[in-house]
Amino acid sequence: MMFTLLSLLLTVTKVQAREITDIYGRQVEVPDNPQRVFFGESRLLFSLALVYQGDPSARIAGWPTDMKFYDLQSWQAFTAKYPALTRVPTTGTISFAQSNVEKIIALKPDLAILPHYARQQPGRSELERQLEMAKIPYIYVDFRVDQLKNSVPSLKILGTVFNSPQKTARFIAFYQRHLQAVADRVMQLQSAKPKVMIQLHLGKKEVCCITVAHGSLADLLAFSGGDNIATPYIKQVYGQMNPEAVISADPDIYITTGTSSAEDSPGIQLGPQVNTQQAEASLRKLLSEEPFLSQMRAIKQGNAWSLWHNFYISPLHVVAVEVFAKIFYPQAFRDVDPESTLQQIFEEFLDMPYQGVYWAQLEK
């Protein structure tokens, strides 16, 4: 009798766990259908909402406050749809690696899902050690560094953890179809690649010019057929180009990023609470305040654009790929409609109303 009971308990335990391979190749045994998941970044909500059906708030044990801090507009949009998100416990920090590990453990999560960052986060190793001591399994996903390689595996991880295979498969098919359409057309192009400058957060950085050279938005730029002027100068993912190097490189196209609202200046105004006039005016104003930028041929010719910065942190980056392709090769991609793609993502997958402006062009 005792042997039978023990066997039954072992069988139940085995059924209630499954093994997942995260994006670092770690094989981790995680609970089947966990009810309390700690997220190492609240902006992972963008990706979670693409595969999760309904309100995910009851399944979230806690997270940092990064979305509210870095992208208040999107936070307000999500909490308008799912008010219970405002009651999810927070760590009181904007990065999981800065969090008090005891506070995370006190949330009693079944599982922790952590984001891969371009830079090693101080305190990450200690957090991992203490989670292991507390017997809390943790897995890593990546939607922001090597996203073209890791987004689909990361989506599958989320879909598996939250038992949502059908919606996950539908979004992955949508995502891959749109990416492949751009890749196929770029391969057929015979023209020279345009030289492109990406400046991050124009108006919010005291130095010029913070840019991205590898991974992240740089990979999206290259995938869309652009030639990133920062790549030869910078070895890391992010770095700084001085104004002289930018002028010397003479880019054909200038792109800057931002997430500010009309009430949150300075900064490029883009996002769900921004209209076209505000987006265009903020780009024009901030470019006029940088004297050296006005010397650039791209800006003189009106080949200057702003792009919503947070495209890069989730599979919504498929829209950025279409925007880039259309900017770089307007004739070859004249029938591509990135706004329609974004609207479909919001309404069909995020189940949220589509509103706002997410890119703008400088008026010639």
mmCIF file of C-alpha atoms in Angstrom:
data_model
loop_
_atom_site.group_PDB
_atom_site.id
_atom_site.type_symbol
_atom_site.label_atom_id
_atom_site.label_comp_id
_atom_site.label_asym_id
_atom_site.label_seq_id
_atom_site.Cartn_x
_atom_site.Cartn_y
_atom_site.Cartn_z
ATOM 1 C CA MET A 1 0.000 0.000 0.000
ATOM 2 C CA MET A 2 2.772 2.433 0.967
ATOM 3 C CA PHE A 3 4.704 1.545 -2.214
ATOM 4 C CA THR A 4 1.602 2.122 -4.345
ATOM 5 C CA LEU A 5 0.955 5.535 -2.756
ATOM 6 C CA LEU A 6 4.588 6.577 -3.205
ATOM 7 C CA SER A 7 4.509 5.502 -6.858
ATOM 8 C CA LEU A 8 1.330 7.506 -7.389
ATOM 9 C CA LEU A 9 2.867 10.616 -5.848
ATOM 10 C CA LEU A 10 5.964 10.294 -8.017
ATOM 11 C CA THR A 11 3.798 9.859 -11.099
ATOM 12 C CA VAL A 12 1.749 12.966 -10.280
ATOM 13 C CA THR A 13 4.937 14.983 -9.692
ATOM 14 C CA LYS A 14 6.312 13.861 -13.024
ATOM 15 C CA VAL A 15 3.099 14.790 -14.840
ATOM 16 C CA GLN A 16 3.107 18.241 -13.232
ATOM 17 C CA ALA A 17 6.550 19.145 -14.582
ATOM 18 C CA ARG A 18 8.025 19.479 -18.024
ATOM 19 C CA GLU A 19 11.457 20.218 -19.433
ATOM 20 C CA ILE A 20 12.080 23.384 -21.428
ATOM 21 C CA THR A 21 15.260 24.419 -23.215
ATOM 22 C CA ASP A 22 15.781 28.176 -22.890
ATOM 23 C CA ILE A 23 17.648 30.420 -25.328
ATOM 24 C CA TYR A 24 20.954 29.768 -23.532
ATOM 25 C CA GLY A 25 20.503 26.047 -24.207
ATOM 26 C CA ARG A 26 19.803 25.321 -20.533
ATOM 27 C CA GLN A 27 17.441 22.401 -19.987
ATOM 28 C CA VAL A 28 15.168 23.392 -17.130
ATOM 29 C CA GLU A 29 12.386 21.440 -15.454
ATOM 30 C CA VAL A 30 9.459 23.783 -14.986
ATOM 31 C CA PRO A 31 5.966 23.298 -13.537
ATOM 32 C CA ASP A 32 3.247 22.311 -15.959
ATOM 33 C CA ASN A 33 0.783 25.212 -16.182
ATOM 34 C CA PRO A 34 2.448 27.440 -13.531
ATOM 35 C CA GLN A 35 0.094 29.843 -11.795
ATOM 36 C CA ARG A 36 2.648 32.291 -10.374
ATOM 37 C CA VAL A 37 5.321 33.446 -12.814
ATOM 38 C CA PHE A 38 7.840 36.164 -12.029
ATOM 39 C CA PHE A 39 8.813 38.208 -15.077
ATOM 40 C CA GLY A 40 12.258 39.813 -15.087
ATOM 41 C CA GLU A 41 10.920 42.651 -17.219
ATOM 42 C CA SER A 42 7.390 44.009 -17.358
ATOM 43 C CA ARG A 43 7.887 44.923 -21.025
ATOM 44 C CA LEU A 44 7.841 41.185 -21.693
ATOM 45 C CA LEU A 45 4.089 41.783 -21.528
ATOM 46 C CA PHE A 46 4.198 42.763 -25.220
ATOM 47 C CA SER A 47 5.427 39.273 -26.126
ATOM 48 C CA LEU A 48 3.283 37.452 -23.579
ATOM 49 C CA ALA A 49 0.122 39.130 -24.859
ATOM 50 C CA LEU A 50 0.872 37.912 -28.399
ATOM 51 C CA VAL A 51 0.549 34.272 -27.307
ATOM 52 C CA TYR A 52 -1.642 34.394 -24.165
ATOM 53 C CA GLN A 53 -5.405 34.385 -24.531
ATOM 54 C CA GLY A 54 -7.135 36.833 -22.207
ATOM 55 C CA ASP A 55 -6.003 38.712 -19.102
ATOM 56 C CA PRO A 56 -2.610 37.378 -17.915
ATOM 57 C CA SER A 57 -2.494 39.355 -14.665
ATOM 58 C CA ALA A 58 -3.582 36.482 -12.397
ATOM 59 C CA ARG A 59 -0.637 34.390 -13.603
ATOM 60 C CA ILE A 60 2.003 37.093 -12.996
ATOM 61 C CA ALA A 61 3.553 36.847 -9.529
ATOM 62 C CA GLY A 62 5.526 40.063 -9.916
ATOM 63 C CA TRP A 63 7.906 42.088 -12.062
ATOM 64 C CA PRO A 64 10.030 45.275 -12.181
ATOM 65 C CA THR A 65 8.518 48.650 -13.102
ATOM 66 C CA ASP A 66 10.403 49.116 -16.384
ATOM 67 C CA MET A 67 7.364 49.480 -18.650
ATOM 68 C CA LYS A 68 5.819 52.184 -16.499
ATOM 69 C CA PHE A 69 9.204 53.937 -16.249
ATOM 70 C CA TYR A 70 10.334 53.671 -19.890
ATOM 71 C CA ASP A 71 7.016 53.509 -21.764
ATOM 72 C CA LEU A 72 4.196 55.002 -19.741
ATOM 73 C CA GLN A 73 1.937 55.240 -22.794
ATOM 74 C CA SER A 74 2.003 51.490 -23.410
ATOM 75 C CA TRP A 75 1.602 50.774 -19.694
ATOM 76 C CA GLN A 76 -1.532 52.921 -19.630
ATOM 77 C CA ALA A 77 -2.863 51.174 -22.755
ATOM 78 C CA PHE A 78 -2.364 47.717 -21.251
ATOM 79 C CA THR A 79 -3.813 48.663 -17.858
ATOM 80 C CA ALA A 80 -6.852 50.247 -19.530
ATOM 81 C CA LYS A 81 -7.476 46.868 -21.156
ATOM 82 C CA TYR A 82 -6.515 44.816 -18.087
ATOM 83 C CA PRO A 83 -6.900 46.942 -14.902
ATOM 84 C CA ALA A 84 -5.772 44.031 -12.698
ATOM 85 C CA LEU A 85 -2.229 44.539 -14.035
ATOM 86 C CA THR A 86 -1.943 47.544 -11.721
ATOM 87 C CA ARG A 87 -2.240 45.168 -8.779
ATOM 88 C CA VAL A 88 0.625 42.906 -9.821
ATOM 89 C CA PRO A 89 3.372 43.204 -7.165
ATOM 90 C CA THR A 90 6.549 44.980 -8.254
ATOM 91 C CA THR A 91 10.150 44.769 -7.167
ATOM 92 C CA GLY A 92 10.405 48.556 -6.983
ATOM 93 C CA THR A 93 13.272 48.545 -9.504
ATOM 94 C CA ILE A 94 13.458 48.891 -13.287
ATOM 95 C CA SER A 95 15.720 45.854 -13.787
ATOM 96 C CA PHE A 96 15.394 42.336 -12.407
ATOM 97 C CA ALA A 97 19.130 42.228 -11.710
ATOM 98 C CA GLN A 98 18.803 45.277 -9.427
ATOM 99 C CA SER A 99 15.979 43.677 -7.476
ATOM 100 C CA ASN A 100 16.202 42.429 -3.923
ATOM 101 C CA VAL A 101 16.255 38.674 -4.452
ATOM 102 C CA GLU A 102 14.570 38.045 -1.113
ATOM 103 C CA LYS A 103 11.669 40.162 -2.324
ATOM 104 C CA ILE A 104 11.373 38.034 -5.476
ATOM 105 C CA ILE A 105 11.505 34.819 -3.450
ATOM 106 C CA ALA A 106 8.865 36.201 -1.081
ATOM 107 C CA LEU A 107 6.481 36.434 -4.041
ATOM 108 C CA LYS A 108 6.594 32.605 -4.104
ATOM 109 C CA PRO A 109 6.806 32.218 -7.879
ATOM 110 C CA ASP A 110 6.531 28.784 -9.498
ATOM 111 C CA LEU A 111 8.866 30.000 -12.241
ATOM 112 C CA ALA A 112 10.939 33.040 -13.256
ATOM 113 C CA ILE A 113 11.178 34.158 -16.885
ATOM 114 C CA LEU A 114 14.150 36.464 -17.416
ATOM 115 C CA PRO A 115 15.197 38.583 -20.426
ATOM 116 C CA HIS A 116 18.544 38.357 -22.172
ATOM 117 C CA TYR A 117 20.277 41.746 -22.282
ATOM 118 C CA ALA A 118 23.040 43.080 -24.499
ATOM 119 C CA ARG A 119 25.146 43.824 -21.419
ATOM 120 C CA GLN A 120 25.739 41.508 -18.477
ATOM 121 C CA GLN A 121 23.593 42.864 -15.665
ATOM 122 C CA PRO A 122 25.349 43.487 -12.334
ATOM 123 C CA GLY A 123 23.939 41.129 -9.750
ATOM 124 C CA ARG A 124 22.566 38.621 -12.241
ATOM 125 C CA SER A 125 24.808 35.778 -11.095
ATOM 126 C CA GLU A 126 23.850 36.318 -7.460
ATOM 127 C CA LEU A 127 20.161 36.392 -8.378
ATOM 128 C CA GLU A 128 20.522 33.092 -10.239
ATOM 129 C CA ARG A 129 22.373 31.540 -7.288
ATOM 130 C CA GLN A 130 19.696 32.519 -4.807
ATOM 131 C CA LEU A 131 16.853 31.382 -7.070
ATOM 132 C CA GLU A 132 18.564 28.006 -7.341
ATOM 133 C CA MET A 133 18.942 27.822 -3.549
ATOM 134 C CA ALA A 134 15.225 28.609 -3.206
ATOM 135 C CA LYS A 135 14.476 25.906 -5.806
ATOM 136 C CA ILE A 136 12.730 28.389 -8.100
ATOM 137 C CA PRO A 137 13.375 27.393 -11.730
ATOM 138 C CA TYR A 138 14.287 30.221 -14.126
ATOM 139 C CA ILE A 139 14.489 30.382 -17.894
ATOM 140 C CA TYR A 140 15.778 33.016 -20.291
ATOM 141 C CA VAL A 141 14.075 34.389 -23.384
ATOM 142 C CA ASP A 142 15.401 36.879 -25.930
ATOM 143 C CA PHE A 143 13.289 39.326 -27.900
ATOM 144 C CA ARG A 144 15.741 42.239 -27.936
ATOM 145 C CA VAL A 145 19.374 41.274 -28.698
ATOM 146 C CA ASP A 146 19.457 38.495 -31.290
ATOM 147 C CA GLN A 147 15.751 38.765 -31.947
ATOM 148 C CA LEU A 148 15.692 37.480 -35.522
ATOM 149 C CA LYS A 149 17.186 34.203 -34.271
ATOM 150 C CA ASN A 150 15.630 33.942 -30.829
ATOM 151 C CA SER A 151 12.121 35.409 -31.078
ATOM 152 C CA VAL A 152 10.439 32.279 -32.437
ATOM 153 C CA PRO A 153 12.079 29.949 -29.856
ATOM 154 C CA SER A 154 11.217 32.471 -27.141
ATOM 155 C CA LEU A 155 7.594 32.668 -28.287
ATOM 156 C CA LYS A 156 7.421 28.878 -28.216
ATOM 157 C CA ILE A 157 8.764 28.923 -24.657
ATOM 158 C CA LEU A 158 6.026 31.339 -23.576
ATOM 159 C CA GLY A 159 3.388 29.343 -25.450
ATOM 160 C CA THR A 160 4.534 26.136 -23.759
ATOM 161 C CA VAL A 161 4.731 27.639 -20.275
ATOM 162 C CA PHE A 162 1.232 29.111 -20.541
ATOM 163 C CA ASN A 163 -0.316 26.208 -22.456
ATOM 164 C CA SER A 164 -1.322 28.339 -25.425
ATOM 165 C CA PRO A 165 -0.098 26.368 -28.460
ATOM 166 C CA GLN A 166 -2.766 27.441 -30.954
ATOM 167 C CA LYS A 167 -2.466 31.220 -30.537
ATOM 168 C CA THR A 168 1.324 30.890 -30.397
ATOM 169 C CA ALA A 169 1.376 28.955 -33.676
ATOM 170 C CA ARG A 170 -0.928 31.509 -35.333
ATOM 171 C CA PHE A 171 1.257 34.452 -34.387
ATOM 172 C CA ILE A 172 4.498 32.682 -35.335
ATOM 173 C CA ALA A 173 3.049 31.903 -38.783
ATOM 174 C CA PHE A 174 2.010 35.555 -39.176
ATOM 175 C CA TYR A 175 5.412 36.792 -38.008
ATOM 176 C CA GLN A 176 7.414 34.453 -40.251
ATOM 177 C CA ARG A 177 5.247 35.176 -43.285
ATOM 178 C CA HIS A 178 5.822 38.918 -43.030
ATOM 179 C CA LEU A 179 9.566 38.579 -42.390
ATOM 180 C CA GLN A 180 10.003 36.158 -45.282
ATOM 181 C CA ALA A 181 8.173 38.496 -47.661
ATOM 182 C CA VAL A 182 10.709 41.244 -46.901
ATOM 183 C CA ALA A 183 13.686 38.858 -47.095
ATOM 184 C CA ASP A 184 12.615 37.493 -50.487
ATOM 185 C CA ARG A 185 12.230 40.936 -52.001
ATOM 186 C CA VAL A 186 15.502 42.285 -50.540
ATOM 187 C CA MET A 187 17.364 39.342 -52.099
ATOM 188 C CA GLN A 188 16.066 40.301 -55.540
ATOM 189 C CA LEU A 189 17.195 43.935 -55.349
ATOM 190 C CA GLN A 190 20.029 44.981 -57.630
ATOM 191 C CA SER A 191 20.548 48.530 -56.342
ATOM 192 C CA ALA A 192 23.245 49.571 -53.866
ATOM 193 C CA LYS A 193 22.297 49.459 -50.211
ATOM 194 C CA PRO A 194 21.508 52.871 -48.705
ATOM 195 C CA LYS A 195 23.823 54.044 -45.947
ATOM 196 C CA VAL A 196 21.809 54.479 -42.750
ATOM 197 C CA MET A 197 22.406 56.275 -39.460
ATOM 198 C CA ILE A 198 20.368 55.263 -36.383
ATOM 199 C CA GLN A 199 20.512 57.643 -33.444
ATOM 200 C CA LEU A 200 18.826 56.398 -30.273
ATOM 201 C CA HIS A 201 16.569 58.691 -28.239
ATOM 202 C CA LEU A 202 17.298 62.033 -29.917
ATOM 203 C CA GLY A 203 16.734 64.791 -27.354
ATOM 204 C CA LYS A 204 17.164 62.529 -24.325
ATOM 205 C CA LYS A 205 20.904 61.884 -24.533
ATOM 206 C CA GLU A 206 23.411 64.541 -23.541
ATOM 207 C CA VAL A 207 26.079 63.213 -25.892
ATOM 208 C CA CYS A 208 25.992 62.527 -29.597
ATOM 209 C CA CYS A 209 25.478 60.154 -31.158
ATOM 210 C CA ILE A 210 24.352 57.024 -29.279
ATOM 211 C CA THR A 211 23.697 54.335 -31.840
ATOM 212 C CA VAL A 212 23.395 50.585 -32.346
ATOM 213 C CA ALA A 213 25.936 48.663 -34.413
ATOM 214 C CA HIS A 214 25.242 44.954 -33.897
ATOM 215 C CA GLY A 215 22.177 42.981 -32.851
ATOM 216 C CA SER A 216 18.945 44.676 -31.809
ATOM 217 C CA LEU A 217 17.814 47.403 -34.246
ATOM 218 C CA ALA A 218 21.057 46.999 -36.204
ATOM 219 C CA ASP A 219 20.068 43.465 -37.196
ATOM 220 C CA LEU A 220 16.629 44.666 -38.262
ATOM 221 C CA LEU A 221 18.254 47.398 -40.350
ATOM 222 C CA ALA A 222 20.580 44.920 -42.085
ATOM 223 C CA PHE A 223 17.758 42.396 -42.643
ATOM 224 C CA SER A 224 15.774 45.125 -44.396
ATOM 225 C CA GLY A 225 18.628 45.875 -46.797
ATOM 226 C CA GLY A 226 20.312 48.846 -45.141
ATOM 227 C CA ASP A 227 24.035 49.539 -44.663
ATOM 228 C CA ASN A 228 24.595 50.651 -41.060
ATOM 229 C CA ILE A 229 27.309 53.334 -40.886
ATOM 230 C CA ALA A 230 27.987 52.447 -37.219
ATOM 231 C CA THR A 231 29.045 48.855 -37.852
ATOM 232 C CA PRO A 232 32.714 49.567 -38.785
ATOM 233 C CA TYR A 233 33.170 51.970 -35.862
ATOM 234 C CA ILE A 234 31.632 50.098 -32.925
ATOM 235 C CA LYS A 235 32.373 46.550 -31.762
ATOM 236 C CA GLN A 236 29.641 46.252 -29.107
ATOM 237 C CA VAL A 237 25.875 46.262 -29.562
ATOM 238 C CA TYR A 238 25.586 49.929 -28.555
ATOM 239 C CA GLY A 239 28.086 52.752 -28.720
ATOM 240 C CA GLN A 240 28.787 56.353 -29.586
ATOM 241 C CA MET A 241 29.764 57.937 -32.903
ATOM 242 C CA ASN A 242 31.112 61.460 -32.772
ATOM 243 C CA PRO A 243 29.577 64.097 -35.070
ATOM 244 C CA GLU A 244 32.655 64.192 -37.312
ATOM 245 C CA ALA A 245 32.420 60.450 -38.015
ATOM 246 C CA VAL A 246 28.726 60.758 -38.828
ATOM 247 C CA ILE A 247 29.247 63.670 -41.204
ATOM 248 C CA SER A 248 32.164 61.856 -42.846
ATOM 249 C CA ALA A 249 30.073 58.718 -43.365
ATOM 250 C CA ASP A 250 27.468 60.844 -45.163
ATOM 251 C CA PRO A 251 24.452 58.567 -44.625
ATOM 252 C CA ASP A 252 21.666 58.512 -47.199
ATOM 253 C CA ILE A 253 19.030 58.036 -44.503
ATOM 254 C CA TYR A 254 18.810 59.215 -40.897
ATOM 255 C CA ILE A 255 16.569 57.449 -38.347
ATOM 256 C CA THR A 256 16.108 58.286 -34.683
ATOM 257 C CA THR A 257 14.031 56.554 -32.010
ATOM 258 C CA GLY A 258 11.814 57.584 -29.130
ATOM 259 C CA THR A 259 8.804 56.816 -26.960
ATOM 260 C CA SER A 260 7.856 60.209 -25.500
ATOM 261 C CA SER A 261 4.328 61.595 -25.265
ATOM 262 C CA ALA A 262 3.270 65.221 -25.627
ATOM 263 C CA GLU A 263 3.474 65.564 -21.824
ATOM 264 C CA ASP A 264 6.858 63.852 -21.630
ATOM 265 C CA SER A 265 9.391 66.081 -23.304
ATOM 266 C CA PRO A 266 12.158 66.320 -24.382
ATOM 267 C CA GLY A 267 12.234 63.372 -26.710
ATOM 268 C CA ILE A 268 10.844 62.006 -29.923
ATOM 269 C CA GLN A 269 7.088 61.748 -29.535
ATOM 270 C CA LEU A 270 5.710 58.404 -30.710
ATOM 271 C CA GLY A 271 3.346 55.820 -29.265
ATOM 272 C CA PRO A 272 -0.328 55.090 -28.607
ATOM 273 C CA GLN A 273 -1.141 58.580 -27.259
ATOM 274 C CA VAL A 274 0.626 60.555 -30.005
ATOM 275 C CA ASN A 275 -0.930 61.937 -33.205
ATOM 276 C CA THR A 276 0.725 62.593 -36.554
ATOM 277 C CA GLN A 277 1.138 66.329 -35.996
ATOM 278 C CA GLN A 278 2.854 65.796 -32.637
ATOM 279 C CA ALA A 279 5.162 63.106 -34.037
ATOM 280 C CA GLU A 280 6.251 65.217 -36.998
ATOM 281 C CA ALA A 281 6.621 68.397 -34.920
ATOM 282 C CA SER A 282 8.808 66.709 -32.296
ATOM 283 C CA LEU A 283 11.103 65.293 -34.981
ATOM 284 C CA ARG A 284 11.395 68.659 -36.722
ATOM 285 C CA LYS A 285 12.029 70.528 -33.454
ATOM 286 C CA LEU A 286 14.679 68.167 -32.098
ATOM 287 C CA LEU A 287 16.570 68.004 -35.393
ATOM 288 C CA SER A 288 16.611 71.824 -35.579
ATOM 289 C CA GLU A 289 18.171 71.960 -32.103
ATOM 290 C CA GLU A 290 21.174 69.874 -33.208
ATOM 291 C CA PRO A 291 23.228 72.192 -35.471
ATOM 292 C CA PHE A 292 25.531 69.491 -36.819
ATOM 293 C CA LEU A 293 22.588 67.313 -37.857
ATOM 294 C CA SER A 294 21.279 70.052 -40.131
ATOM 295 C CA GLN A 295 24.514 69.698 -42.144
ATOM 296 C CA MET A 296 23.702 66.107 -43.081
ATOM 297 C CA ARG A 297 22.644 65.503 -46.663
ATOM 298 C CA ALA A 298 19.976 63.028 -45.549
ATOM 299 C CA ILE A 299 18.268 65.625 -43.367
ATOM 300 C CA LYS A 300 18.553 68.401 -45.947
ATOM 301 C CA GLN A 301 16.811 66.118 -48.441
ATOM 302 C CA GLY A 302 14.078 65.079 -46.020
ATOM 303 C CA ASN A 303 15.332 61.507 -45.680
ATOM 304 C CA ALA A 304 14.981 61.636 -41.899
ATOM 305 C CA TRP A 305 12.609 59.516 -39.866
ATOM 306 C CA SER A 306 11.597 58.745 -36.311
ATOM 307 C CA LEU A 307 10.709 55.221 -35.157
ATOM 308 C CA TRP A 308 9.027 53.989 -31.979
ATOM 309 C CA HIS A 309 11.944 52.747 -29.878
ATOM 310 C CA ASN A 310 10.145 49.819 -28.280
ATOM 311 C CA PHE A 311 9.657 47.947 -31.529
ATOM 312 C CA TYR A 312 12.996 46.334 -30.706
ATOM 313 C CA ILE A 313 11.942 44.600 -27.460
ATOM 314 C CA SER A 314 9.267 42.261 -28.806
ATOM 315 C CA PRO A 315 8.201 40.478 -31.999
ATOM 316 C CA LEU A 316 6.471 43.721 -32.955
ATOM 317 C CA HIS A 317 9.873 44.371 -34.544
ATOM 318 C CA VAL A 318 8.427 42.691 -37.654
ATOM 319 C CA VAL A 319 6.689 46.041 -38.233
ATOM 320 C CA ALA A 320 10.001 47.913 -37.916
ATOM 321 C CA VAL A 321 11.418 45.603 -40.597
ATOM 322 C CA GLU A 322 8.611 46.593 -42.959
ATOM 323 C CA VAL A 323 9.046 50.290 -42.106
ATOM 324 C CA PHE A 324 12.794 50.084 -42.757
ATOM 325 C CA ALA A 325 12.313 48.235 -46.052
ATOM 326 C CA LYS A 326 9.785 50.800 -47.252
ATOM 327 C CA ILE A 327 12.096 53.683 -46.275
ATOM 328 C CA PHE A 328 15.156 52.108 -47.901
ATOM 329 C CA TYR A 329 13.441 50.946 -51.103
ATOM 330 C CA PRO A 330 10.185 52.888 -51.504
ATOM 331 C CA GLN A 331 9.468 51.634 -55.022
ATOM 332 C CA ALA A 332 10.262 47.979 -54.373
ATOM 333 C CA PHE A 333 8.062 47.985 -51.252
ATOM 334 C CA ARG A 334 5.386 50.425 -52.401
ATOM 335 C CA ASP A 335 2.654 47.817 -51.841
ATOM 336 C CA VAL A 336 3.812 46.938 -48.313
ATOM 337 C CA ASP A 337 1.664 48.526 -45.597
ATOM 338 C CA PRO A 338 3.387 48.357 -42.163
ATOM 339 C CA GLU A 339 0.545 50.290 -40.552
ATOM 340 C CA SER A 340 -1.903 47.607 -41.630
ATOM 341 C CA THR A 341 0.468 44.974 -40.219
ATOM 342 C CA LEU A 342 0.663 46.778 -36.873
ATOM 343 C CA GLN A 343 -3.094 47.270 -36.746
ATOM 344 C CA GLN A 344 -3.630 43.560 -37.357
ATOM 345 C CA ILE A 345 -1.200 42.688 -34.548
ATOM 346 C CA PHE A 346 -2.996 44.981 -32.117
ATOM 347 C CA GLU A 347 -6.510 43.876 -32.983
ATOM 348 C CA GLU A 348 -6.006 40.177 -33.701
ATOM 349 C CA PHE A 349 -3.196 39.188 -31.338
ATOM 350 C CA LEU A 350 -2.909 41.826 -28.600
ATOM 351 C CA ASP A 351 -6.702 42.192 -28.576
ATOM 352 C CA MET A 352 -6.336 45.930 -28.060
ATOM 353 C CA PRO A 353 -7.520 48.924 -30.083
ATOM 354 C CA TYR A 354 -4.948 50.256 -32.514
ATOM 355 C CA GLN A 355 -4.226 53.919 -31.904
ATOM 356 C CA GLY A 356 -1.362 56.382 -32.063
ATOM 357 C CA VAL A 357 1.619 56.961 -34.349
ATOM 358 C CA TYR A 358 4.751 54.798 -34.376
ATOM 359 C CA TRP A 359 6.924 56.414 -37.075
ATOM 360 C CA ALA A 360 7.119 59.755 -38.848
ATOM 361 C CA GLN A 361 9.070 61.461 -41.618
ATOM 362 C CA LEU A 362 10.657 64.903 -41.585
ATOM 363 C CA GLU A 363 8.810 67.216 -43.911
ATOM 364 C CA LYS A 364 10.939 68.238 -46.880
#
